[in-house]
């Protein structure tokens, strides 16, 4: 019994400590996921190619469920349940690995190698500047990329990013479409048709054309019966500084109003029609030219511009301010001139033309012989003109310049020059139909200014203070002269012709302050400047 008790006591001694130890041992709990990462973080692959992605959880001992793989755009790339990515088409998508609400991503770029590029059409011809054509580039395989466009010569043709080709000038250009490492080309030929013909009228488009091309087109049009020529575009294509394509052609109308880019070769700020542009000579025949319309841009006609164009009847020049020497001399049929802005006419500018009226509202200066021998001129209306030729007072032999501005205009009857201060030598000599002349501002009257104006009866020069030799010689019908300037008046011995031959029939009117100059003490009679007059009266 005692032995059994001791055995139980020992057993309890062993069991109780063991029970106490089990109650204090710690229990393991689940670890929460804090993040997911995908390796690699980005990949690039070709269409049809596969690559493996791996998802890693953090922390590594976290309790995790199954990984779910997704692609944001399965048209570009797909992903399998084990993270295998397959490229489908060119582009970019995001592949996501998700575990227990946490996710990581990989940027997937799918590329596609260009196999070929084709352009349609492969060749094209454009026939006018500014004409366009749409080119189409086909890149294979489909979706492999977009083509970029370039031109080998943008002076001939340009191409837009969309493949639209625009003709610029004559020639050939290669248009190239590039995609990846592949290219394709289209040959563009620009052959500009510069002329449109309808009946006897042709319109020429000069922009982008060469002078040789223009010359040939004009010649061919003339051979086809064209007589009315209308031109537009760049003046350089006319080549007027090196020749004139209209020589030898019958031209009813030459309309240059649409031509631009005229040069200013003498740097005076005035774009010009070059010297001798249409000068008729034995080697340059412009006898067929009848009417010309110039552009507003042209402000100056250089020397001999239309010299001896014997059939020219009408000129319209809306912008011209200066007409230089001999510009229209011997244009014997020229009867209509429209130059509303002209302020200067050079020597012989309209000599021997058929003008009937000289009406230039802004004209200020006329050199010598401007209208000399204009036998049909009947009227002069120049309200702003101040200088009529070059005036000298005493004949000194040798040649004189600036003379005969209206000389030998045998039909001239009416003159309006309200601001003219200088009346040059021979200005109106031999104007045998001129009956009356009043020049309210004229102070200087040159040699022979009215010589042989046989119908002239009345002259009124209220401001004249200097009169040259032979101003009124051979004015046999003269009966009235008014010289009423207050200051001293200088005349020459022959101003009024041979002594007393003309003045004896003239009623002279002077300023009252000249009364003391008119009594001849010796002859006890009135005279003035050694001439006897029919009568002398005075005004204050």
Coordinates of C-alpha atoms in Angstrom, one line a residue:
X1 CA 0.0 0.0 0.0
X2 CA 2.8 2.3 0.9
X3 CA 4.6 1.4 -2.2
X4 CA 1.5 2.2 -4.3
X5 CA 1.1 5.6 -2.7
X6 CA 4.7 6.6 -3.5
X7 CA 4.2 5.6 -7.1
X8 CA 1.1 7.9 -7.5
X9 CA 3.0 10.7 -5.8
X10 CA 5.8 10.4 -8.3
X11 CA 3.4 10.3 -11.2
X12 CA 1.7 13.5 -10.1
X13 CA 5.0 15.2 -9.7
X14 CA 5.8 14.5 -13.3
X15 CA 2.4 15.3 -14.7
X16 CA 1.7 18.7 -13.0
X17 CA 4.8 20.5 -14.3
X18 CA 4.0 19.3 -17.8
X19 CA 0.5 20.7 -17.6
X20 CA 1.8 24.0 -16.5
X21 CA 4.3 24.2 -19.4
X22 CA 1.5 23.5 -22.1
X23 CA -0.6 26.4 -20.8
X24 CA 2.2 29.1 -21.4
X25 CA 3.4 28.1 -25.0
X26 CA 2.6 30.9 -27.8
X27 CA 0.1 30.2 -30.7
X28 CA 1.1 31.1 -34.4
X29 CA -1.2 33.8 -36.2
X30 CA -1.7 34.5 -40.1
X31 CA 0.7 37.2 -41.6
X32 CA -1.1 39.9 -43.7
X33 CA 0.1 40.9 -47.3
X34 CA 1.3 44.5 -47.5
X35 CA 2.2 44.6 -51.2
X36 CA 2.7 42.8 -54.5
X37 CA 5.4 43.5 -57.1
X38 CA 5.8 42.1 -60.6
X39 CA 9.1 41.3 -62.1
X40 CA 10.2 42.7 -64.5
X41 CA 8.4 46.0 -64.1
X42 CA 8.3 46.5 -67.9
X43 CA 8.8 44.4 -71.0
X44 CA 8.9 44.8 -74.7
X45 CA 8.0 42.0 -77.1
X46 CA 7.0 41.4 -80.7
X47 CA 3.6 40.4 -81.9
X48 CA 3.2 36.6 -81.2
X49 CA 6.2 36.6 -78.8
X50 CA 5.7 35.4 -75.1
X51 CA 7.4 36.4 -71.9
X52 CA 7.1 35.2 -68.4
X53 CA 6.2 37.5 -65.5
X54 CA 6.6 36.7 -61.8
X55 CA 4.6 38.1 -58.9
X56 CA 6.2 38.5 -55.5
X57 CA 4.3 39.2 -52.3
X58 CA 5.5 41.2 -49.3
X59 CA 6.3 40.1 -46.8
X60 CA 7.5 36.8 -48.0
X61 CA 5.9 34.9 -45.1
X62 CA 2.5 36.5 -45.6
X63 CA -0.5 34.2 -46.0
X64 CA -1.5 34.5 -49.6
X65 CA -4.2 33.2 -51.8
X66 CA -4.0 32.6 -55.6
X67 CA -2.5 35.2 -57.9
X68 CA -4.9 36.7 -60.5
X69 CA -3.3 38.0 -63.7
X70 CA -5.1 40.6 -66.0
X71 CA -4.3 42.8 -69.0
X72 CA -5.8 46.3 -69.4
X73 CA -6.0 45.8 -73.2
X74 CA -6.1 42.2 -74.4
X75 CA -6.2 43.5 -78.0
X76 CA -2.5 44.4 -77.5
X77 CA -1.3 41.7 -75.1
X78 CA -2.9 38.8 -73.1
X79 CA -1.6 37.2 -69.9
X80 CA -2.2 33.6 -68.7
X81 CA -3.0 32.4 -65.2
X82 CA 0.7 31.7 -64.6
X83 CA 1.9 35.1 -65.7
X84 CA 2.8 34.3 -69.3
X85 CA 2.4 37.4 -71.5
X86 CA 1.7 37.1 -75.3
X87 CA 2.0 40.0 -77.7
X88 CA -1.1 40.5 -79.9
X89 CA -0.8 43.8 -81.7
X90 CA 1.3 46.9 -81.6
X91 CA 0.7 49.2 -78.7
X92 CA 1.1 49.5 -74.9
X93 CA -0.9 47.8 -72.1
X94 CA -0.6 47.2 -68.4
X95 CA -0.5 43.7 -66.9
X96 CA -1.6 43.4 -63.3
X97 CA -1.0 40.7 -60.7
X98 CA -3.5 40.8 -57.8
X99 CA -3.3 38.8 -54.5
X100 CA -5.6 39.3 -51.6
X101 CA -6.6 42.8 -52.6
X102 CA -3.0 43.9 -53.3
X103 CA -1.6 44.3 -56.8
X104 CA 1.5 45.0 -58.8
X105 CA 1.9 46.0 -62.5
X106 CA 4.1 45.6 -65.5
X107 CA 4.2 48.0 -68.5
X108 CA 4.0 45.9 -71.6
X109 CA 5.0 47.3 -75.0
X110 CA 4.2 45.3 -78.1
X111 CA 6.1 46.1 -81.2
X112 CA 5.6 45.0 -84.8
X113 CA 8.4 45.0 -87.4
X114 CA 7.4 46.7 -90.7
X115 CA 7.6 44.2 -93.5
X116 CA 6.8 46.5 -96.5
X117 CA 5.5 50.0 -97.5
X118 CA 3.6 50.7 -100.7
X119 CA 2.6 54.1 -102.2
X120 CA -0.4 54.7 -104.4
X121 CA -0.2 56.1 -107.0
X122 CA 3.5 55.4 -107.8
X123 CA 3.7 58.3 -110.3
X124 CA 1.7 61.5 -110.8
X125 CA 1.8 64.6 -113.0
X126 CA 0.6 68.0 -111.8
X127 CA -0.1 70.8 -114.4
X128 CA -0.6 73.9 -112.4
X129 CA 1.0 75.6 -109.5
X130 CA -0.9 74.9 -106.3
X131 CA -2.5 71.7 -107.7
X132 CA -2.6 68.9 -105.1
X133 CA -2.8 65.2 -105.1
X134 CA -3.4 62.8 -102.1
X135 CA -0.9 59.9 -101.8
X136 CA -1.7 56.8 -99.8
X137 CA 1.0 54.7 -98.0
X138 CA 0.1 51.1 -97.1
X139 CA 2.3 49.8 -94.2
X140 CA 2.4 46.0 -93.8
X141 CA 1.6 44.1 -91.7
X142 CA -1.4 46.1 -90.8
X143 CA -0.9 48.1 -87.6
X144 CA 2.9 48.0 -87.8
X145 CA 3.1 51.8 -87.9
X146 CA 2.4 55.0 -89.7
X147 CA 4.5 56.4 -92.6
X148 CA 6.3 59.7 -92.6
X149 CA 6.6 61.8 -95.8
X150 CA 9.5 63.7 -97.4
X151 CA 10.1 65.4 -100.7
X152 CA 13.4 65.4 -102.6
X153 CA 12.9 68.9 -104.0
X154 CA 10.5 71.3 -102.3
X155 CA 11.0 73.8 -105.0
X156 CA 9.1 71.4 -107.3
X157 CA 6.6 69.8 -104.9
X158 CA 5.9 69.7 -101.1
X159 CA 4.2 67.0 -99.2
X160 CA 2.2 67.3 -95.9
X161 CA 2.3 64.9 -93.0
X162 CA -0.9 63.4 -94.4
X163 CA 0.6 62.7 -97.8
X164 CA -0.9 65.6 -99.7
X165 CA 1.5 66.7 -102.5
X166 CA 1.3 70.3 -103.7
X167 CA 2.9 71.5 -107.0
X168 CA 5.3 74.5 -106.6
X169 CA 7.3 74.7 -109.8
X170 CA 8.5 73.0 -112.9
X171 CA 10.5 69.8 -112.5
X172 CA 10.5 66.3 -111.0
X173 CA 10.5 65.4 -107.3
X174 CA 10.6 62.1 -105.5
X175 CA 8.1 61.7 -102.6
X176 CA 9.2 59.1 -100.0
X177 CA 7.1 57.3 -97.4
X178 CA 9.1 55.8 -94.5
X179 CA 7.9 53.3 -91.9
X180 CA 10.4 51.6 -89.7
X181 CA 13.3 50.5 -91.9
X182 CA 11.2 50.3 -95.0
X183 CA 10.5 53.0 -97.7
X184 CA 8.5 53.5 -100.8
X185 CA 8.6 56.3 -103.4
X186 CA 6.3 58.2 -105.8
X187 CA 7.7 60.3 -108.7
X188 CA 5.9 63.6 -109.1
X189 CA 6.3 65.5 -112.3
X190 CA 5.3 69.2 -112.3
X191 CA 4.6 70.4 -115.9
X192 CA 2.8 73.6 -115.4
X193 CA 0.4 74.6 -118.2
X194 CA 0.8 78.4 -118.0
X195 CA -1.9 79.4 -120.5
X196 CA -5.6 79.1 -120.8
X197 CA -7.0 80.0 -124.3
X198 CA -10.5 80.9 -125.1
X199 CA -11.2 82.2 -128.6
X200 CA -8.8 85.0 -129.4
X201 CA -8.0 85.6 -125.7
X202 CA -5.3 83.9 -123.6
X203 CA -4.6 84.1 -119.9
X204 CA -1.0 83.4 -118.8
X205 CA 0.0 82.2 -115.3
X206 CA 3.6 83.3 -114.8
X207 CA 4.3 82.0 -111.3
X208 CA 6.8 79.2 -111.3
X209 CA 7.4 79.4 -115.1
X210 CA 10.7 80.2 -116.8
X211 CA 11.2 83.0 -119.3
X212 CA 11.8 80.5 -122.0
X213 CA 8.5 78.7 -121.2
X214 CA 6.6 82.0 -121.2
X215 CA 8.1 83.1 -124.5
X216 CA 7.2 79.8 -126.2
X217 CA 3.6 79.9 -124.8
X218 CA 3.1 83.4 -126.1
X219 CA 4.4 82.5 -129.5
X220 CA 2.2 79.4 -129.7
X221 CA -0.8 81.4 -128.6
X222 CA -0.2 84.0 -131.2
X223 CA 0.1 81.3 -133.9
X224 CA -3.3 79.9 -132.7
X225 CA -4.9 83.3 -133.4
X226 CA -4.7 84.9 -129.9
X227 CA -4.7 88.7 -130.0
X228 CA -5.7 89.5 -126.4
X229 CA -3.1 88.6 -123.9
X230 CA -3.8 88.7 -120.1
X231 CA -1.0 88.0 -117.8
X232 CA -0.8 87.3 -114.0
X233 CA 2.0 86.3 -111.6
X234 CA 5.7 87.1 -111.3
X235 CA 7.1 89.7 -113.7
X236 CA 10.5 87.9 -113.7
X237 CA 9.1 85.2 -115.9
X238 CA 8.6 87.9 -118.7
X239 CA 12.3 88.5 -118.9
X240 CA 11.9 92.1 -119.9
X241 CA 15.4 93.1 -118.9
X242 CA 16.8 90.6 -121.4
X243 CA 14.2 90.8 -124.2
X244 CA 10.5 90.9 -124.9
X245 CA 8.5 87.8 -125.9
X246 CA 5.8 90.0 -127.6
X247 CA 8.1 91.2 -130.4
X248 CA 6.5 90.6 -133.8
X249 CA 3.1 89.7 -132.4
X250 CA -0.2 91.3 -133.3
X251 CA -1.6 92.4 -129.9
X252 CA -5.1 93.9 -129.7
X253 CA -4.8 94.0 -125.9
X254 CA -1.9 93.5 -123.5
X255 CA -3.2 93.4 -119.9
X256 CA -0.4 93.3 -117.3
X257 CA -2.6 94.4 -114.4
X258 CA -2.2 91.1 -112.6
X259 CA 1.6 90.9 -112.9
X260 CA 3.6 91.6 -109.7
X261 CA 7.2 91.8 -108.5
X262 CA 8.4 94.7 -110.6
X263 CA 11.9 95.8 -109.9
X264 CA 13.3 99.1 -108.8
X265 CA 16.7 99.1 -110.5
X266 CA 17.7 102.7 -110.0
X267 CA 16.8 102.5 -106.3
X268 CA 14.5 105.5 -106.3
X269 CA 11.7 103.7 -104.7
X270 CA 9.6 103.4 -107.9
X271 CA 9.0 99.9 -109.3
X272 CA 9.5 100.3 -113.1
X273 CA 8.7 99.1 -116.5
X274 CA 12.2 98.7 -117.9
X275 CA 13.8 101.0 -120.5
X276 CA 13.0 100.1 -124.1
X277 CA 10.6 97.3 -123.0
X278 CA 8.4 97.8 -126.1
X279 CA 10.7 100.0 -128.2
X280 CA 10.0 99.4 -131.8
X281 CA 13.2 99.0 -133.8
X282 CA 14.3 97.1 -136.9
X283 CA 15.0 94.0 -134.7
X284 CA 12.2 94.4 -132.2
X285 CA 8.8 94.8 -133.9
X286 CA 6.0 96.2 -131.7
X287 CA 4.0 97.8 -134.4
X288 CA 1.2 95.4 -133.7
X289 CA 0.6 96.6 -130.1
X290 CA -2.7 98.4 -129.8
X291 CA -3.7 98.7 -126.1
X292 CA -1.8 98.2 -122.8
X293 CA -3.0 98.0 -119.2
X294 CA -0.3 98.3 -116.6
X295 CA -0.5 97.2 -113.0
X296 CA -0.9 99.5 -110.1
X297 CA 2.5 98.4 -108.8
X298 CA 4.4 100.0 -111.7
X299 CA 5.2 103.6 -110.8
X300 CA 7.8 104.5 -113.4
X301 CA 8.1 104.1 -117.1
X302 CA 11.7 104.2 -118.1
X303 CA 13.2 105.8 -121.2
X304 CA 11.8 104.7 -124.6
X305 CA 9.4 102.3 -122.9
X306 CA 6.9 102.3 -125.9
X307 CA 8.9 104.4 -128.4
X308 CA 7.5 104.2 -131.9
X309 CA 4.7 101.8 -131.2
X310 CA 2.9 103.2 -134.2
X311 CA -0.4 101.4 -133.6
X312 CA -0.7 101.9 -129.9
X313 CA -4.0 103.7 -129.3
X314 CA -4.6 103.4 -125.5
X315 CA -2.5 103.2 -122.3
X316 CA -3.8 102.7 -118.8
X317 CA -1.3 103.1 -116.0
X318 CA -3.1 103.7 -112.7
X319 CA 0.0 103.7 -110.5
X320 CA 2.6 105.6 -112.7
X321 CA 3.9 108.8 -111.1
X322 CA 6.9 109.3 -113.5
X323 CA 7.1 108.9 -117.3
X324 CA 10.7 109.3 -118.4
X325 CA 12.1 110.6 -121.7
X326 CA 10.8 109.4 -125.1
X327 CA 8.5 106.9 -123.4
X328 CA 5.7 107.3 -126.0
X329 CA 7.4 109.4 -128.7
X330 CA 6.1 108.7 -132.2
X331 CA 3.2 106.6 -130.9
X332 CA 1.3 108.3 -133.7
X333 CA -2.1 106.7 -132.9
X334 CA -2.0 107.1 -129.1
X335 CA -5.2 109.0 -128.3
X336 CA -6.2 107.8 -124.8
X337 CA -3.9 108.0 -121.8
X338 CA -5.1 107.3 -118.2
X339 CA -2.4 108.2 -115.6
X340 CA -4.2 109.7 -112.7
X341 CA -1.1 109.7 -110.4
X342 CA 1.5 111.0 -112.8
X343 CA 3.6 114.0 -111.5
X344 CA 6.5 114.1 -113.9
X345 CA 6.8 113.9 -117.7
X346 CA 10.3 113.6 -119.2
X347 CA 11.6 115.0 -122.4
X348 CA 9.6 114.0 -125.5
X349 CA 7.4 111.8 -123.4
X350 CA 4.3 112.1 -125.6
X351 CA 5.9 113.8 -128.7
X352 CA 4.1 113.1 -132.0
X353 CA 1.1 111.3 -130.5
X354 CA -2.6 111.6 -131.3
X355 CA -3.6 112.9 -127.9
X356 CA -6.5 115.4 -128.1
X357 CA -6.6 116.3 -124.4
X358 CA -3.7 116.5 -122.0
X359 CA -5.5 116.0 -118.7
X360 CA -3.2 115.0 -115.9
X361 CA -4.7 116.2 -112.6
X362 CA -1.5 115.7 -110.5
X363 CA 1.2 116.5 -113.0
X364 CA 3.7 119.1 -111.7
X365 CA 6.7 119.1 -113.9
X366 CA 7.0 118.9 -117.7
X367 CA 10.3 118.8 -119.5
X368 CA 10.9 120.0 -123.0
X369 CA 9.1 118.7 -126.0
X370 CA 6.7 116.6 -123.9
X371 CA 3.8 117.2 -126.3
X372 CA 5.8 118.6 -129.2
X373 CA 4.1 118.0 -132.6
X374 CA 0.9 116.6 -131.1
X375 CA -1.0 117.9 -134.0
X376 CA -4.4 116.8 -132.7
X377 CA -4.0 118.2 -129.2
X378 CA -6.8 120.7 -128.6
X379 CA -6.9 121.1 -124.8
X380 CA -4.4 121.2 -121.9
X381 CA -5.7 120.8 -118.4
X382 CA -2.9 120.6 -115.8
X383 CA -4.2 122.2 -112.6
X384 CA -1.0 121.3 -110.5
X385 CA 1.7 121.9 -113.1
X386 CA 4.3 124.4 -112.0
X387 CA 7.2 124.0 -114.5
X388 CA 6.7 123.9 -118.2
X389 CA 10.0 123.1 -119.7
X390 CA 13.2 125.1 -119.2
X391 CA 13.2 128.9 -119.6
X392 CA 16.1 131.0 -120.8
X393 CA 15.8 134.7 -121.5
X394 CA 18.5 135.6 -124.0
X395 CA 19.5 133.7 -127.1
X396 CA 23.1 132.7 -126.9
X397 CA 23.5 130.3 -129.8
X398 CA 24.0 126.6 -129.6
X399 CA 21.4 124.0 -128.6
X400 CA 18.9 124.6 -125.9
X401 CA 17.3 122.0 -123.7
X402 CA 13.8 121.8 -122.2
X403 CA 12.1 123.6 -125.1
X404 CA 9.0 123.0 -127.2
X405 CA 6.9 121.5 -124.4
X406 CA 3.7 122.2 -126.4
X407 CA 5.5 123.4 -129.6
X408 CA 3.8 122.9 -132.9
X409 CA 0.5 121.7 -131.4
X410 CA -1.3 123.3 -134.3
X411 CA -4.8 122.5 -133.0
X412 CA -4.3 123.6 -129.4
X413 CA -7.1 126.0 -128.4
X414 CA -7.5 125.8 -124.6
X415 CA -4.9 125.9 -121.9
X416 CA -5.4 125.7 -118.2
X417 CA -2.3 126.1 -116.1
X418 CA -3.3 127.9 -113.0
X419 CA -0.1 127.2 -111.0
X420 CA 2.6 127.3 -113.7
X421 CA 5.4 129.6 -112.6
X422 CA 7.9 128.8 -115.4
X423 CA 7.0 128.8 -119.1
X424 CA 10.0 127.4 -120.9
X425 CA 11.5 128.3 -124.3
X426 CA 9.3 127.6 -127.3
X427 CA 6.7 126.3 -124.8
X428 CA 3.7 127.1 -127.2
X429 CA 5.6 128.1 -130.3
X430 CA 3.6 127.5 -133.5
X431 CA 0.4 126.8 -131.7
X432 CA -1.5 128.4 -134.5
X433 CA -5.0 127.8 -133.1
X434 CA -4.3 129.2 -129.7
X435 CA -6.4 132.4 -129.3
X436 CA -6.2 133.3 -125.6
X437 CA -3.7 132.4 -122.8
X438 CA -3.9 133.2 -119.1
X439 CA -1.2 132.1 -116.8
X440 CA -2.0 133.6 -113.4
X441 CA 1.2 132.5 -111.6
X442 CA 3.7 132.6 -114.3
X443 CA 6.7 134.7 -113.4
X444 CA 9.3 133.7 -116.1
X445 CA 8.5 133.3 -119.8
X446 CA 11.3 131.9 -121.9
X447 CA 12.5 132.5 -125.4
X448 CA 9.9 132.2 -128.1
X449 CA 7.4 130.9 -125.6
X450 CA 4.5 132.0 -127.9
X451 CA 6.4 132.4 -131.1
X452 CA 4.3 132.3 -134.3
X453 CA 1.0 131.8 -132.5
X454 CA -0.7 133.5 -135.4
X455 CA -4.2 133.3 -133.9
X456 CA -3.3 134.5 -130.4
X457 CA -5.2 137.7 -129.6
X458 CA -5.1 138.0 -125.8
X459 CA -2.4 137.3 -123.2
X460 CA -2.8 137.7 -119.5
X461 CA 0.4 137.3 -117.4
X462 CA -0.4 139.1 -114.1
X463 CA 2.7 137.9 -112.2
X464 CA 5.3 137.9 -115.0
X465 CA 8.5 139.7 -114.2
X466 CA 10.9 138.3 -116.8
X467 CA 10.2 137.7 -120.5
X468 CA 12.8 136.3 -123.0
X469 CA 13.7 137.0 -126.6
X470 CA 11.0 136.7 -129.2
X471 CA 8.2 135.7 -126.8
X472 CA 5.5 137.2 -129.1
X473 CA 7.4 137.4 -132.4
X474 CA 5.0 136.6 -135.3
X475 CA 1.9 136.8 -133.1
X476 CA 0.3 138.9 -135.8
X477 CA -3.2 138.8 -134.4
X478 CA -2.3 139.9 -130.9
X479 CA -4.4 142.8 -129.6
X480 CA -4.3 142.6 -125.8
X481 CA -1.5 142.0 -123.3
X482 CA -1.8 142.3 -119.5
X483 CA 1.5 142.6 -117.5
X484 CA 0.3 143.9 -114.2
X485 CA 3.0 142.6 -111.8
X486 CA 3.9 145.2 -109.2
X487 CA 7.6 144.7 -109.3
X488 CA 10.1 145.4 -112.1
X489 CA 9.4 143.6 -115.4
X490 CA 12.4 142.6 -117.4
X491 CA 12.0 142.2 -121.2
X492 CA 14.4 141.9 -124.1
X493 CA 14.6 144.0 -127.2
X494 CA 12.9 141.3 -129.3
X495 CA 10.4 140.1 -126.7
X496 CA 7.5 141.7 -128.6
X497 CA 9.0 141.1 -132.1
X498 CA 10.5 143.7 -134.4
X499 CA 10.0 147.3 -133.1
X500 CA 6.4 148.4 -133.2
X501 CA 5.3 145.8 -135.8
X502 CA 3.1 143.9 -133.3
X503 CA 2.7 146.3 -130.4
X504 CA 1.2 149.1 -132.5
X505 CA -2.0 147.0 -132.6
X506 CA -1.9 145.9 -128.9
X507 CA -3.7 147.4 -126.0
X508 CA -1.2 147.1 -123.1
X509 CA -2.3 147.0 -119.4
X510 CA 0.3 147.6 -116.7
X511 CA 0.4 148.1 -113.0
X512 CA -0.2 151.7 -112.0
X513 CA 3.3 151.9 -110.6
X514 CA 4.6 151.6 -114.1
X515 CA 3.0 154.8 -115.2
X516 CA 6.3 156.7 -114.9
X517 CA 7.9 154.3 -117.3
X518 CA 5.6 154.9 -120.3
X519 CA 6.2 158.6 -121.3
X520 CA 8.7 159.4 -124.0
X521 CA 9.9 162.9 -123.3
X522 CA 11.5 163.2 -126.7
X523 CA 8.6 162.2 -128.8
X524 CA 6.1 163.5 -126.2
X525 CA 4.1 160.3 -126.4
X526 CA 3.5 157.0 -124.5
X527 CA 5.7 154.0 -125.1
X528 CA 7.0 151.2 -123.0
X529 CA 10.2 149.2 -123.4
X530 CA 11.0 151.1 -126.6
X531 CA 7.8 149.9 -128.2
X532 CA 4.8 152.0 -129.2
X533 CA 1.4 150.6 -128.3
X534 CA -2.1 151.1 -129.5
X535 CA -2.9 152.1 -126.0
X536 CA -1.5 151.8 -122.5
X537 CA -3.8 151.5 -119.5
X538 CA -3.1 151.0 -115.8
X539 CA -4.6 149.0 -112.9
X540 CA -3.9 149.2 -109.2

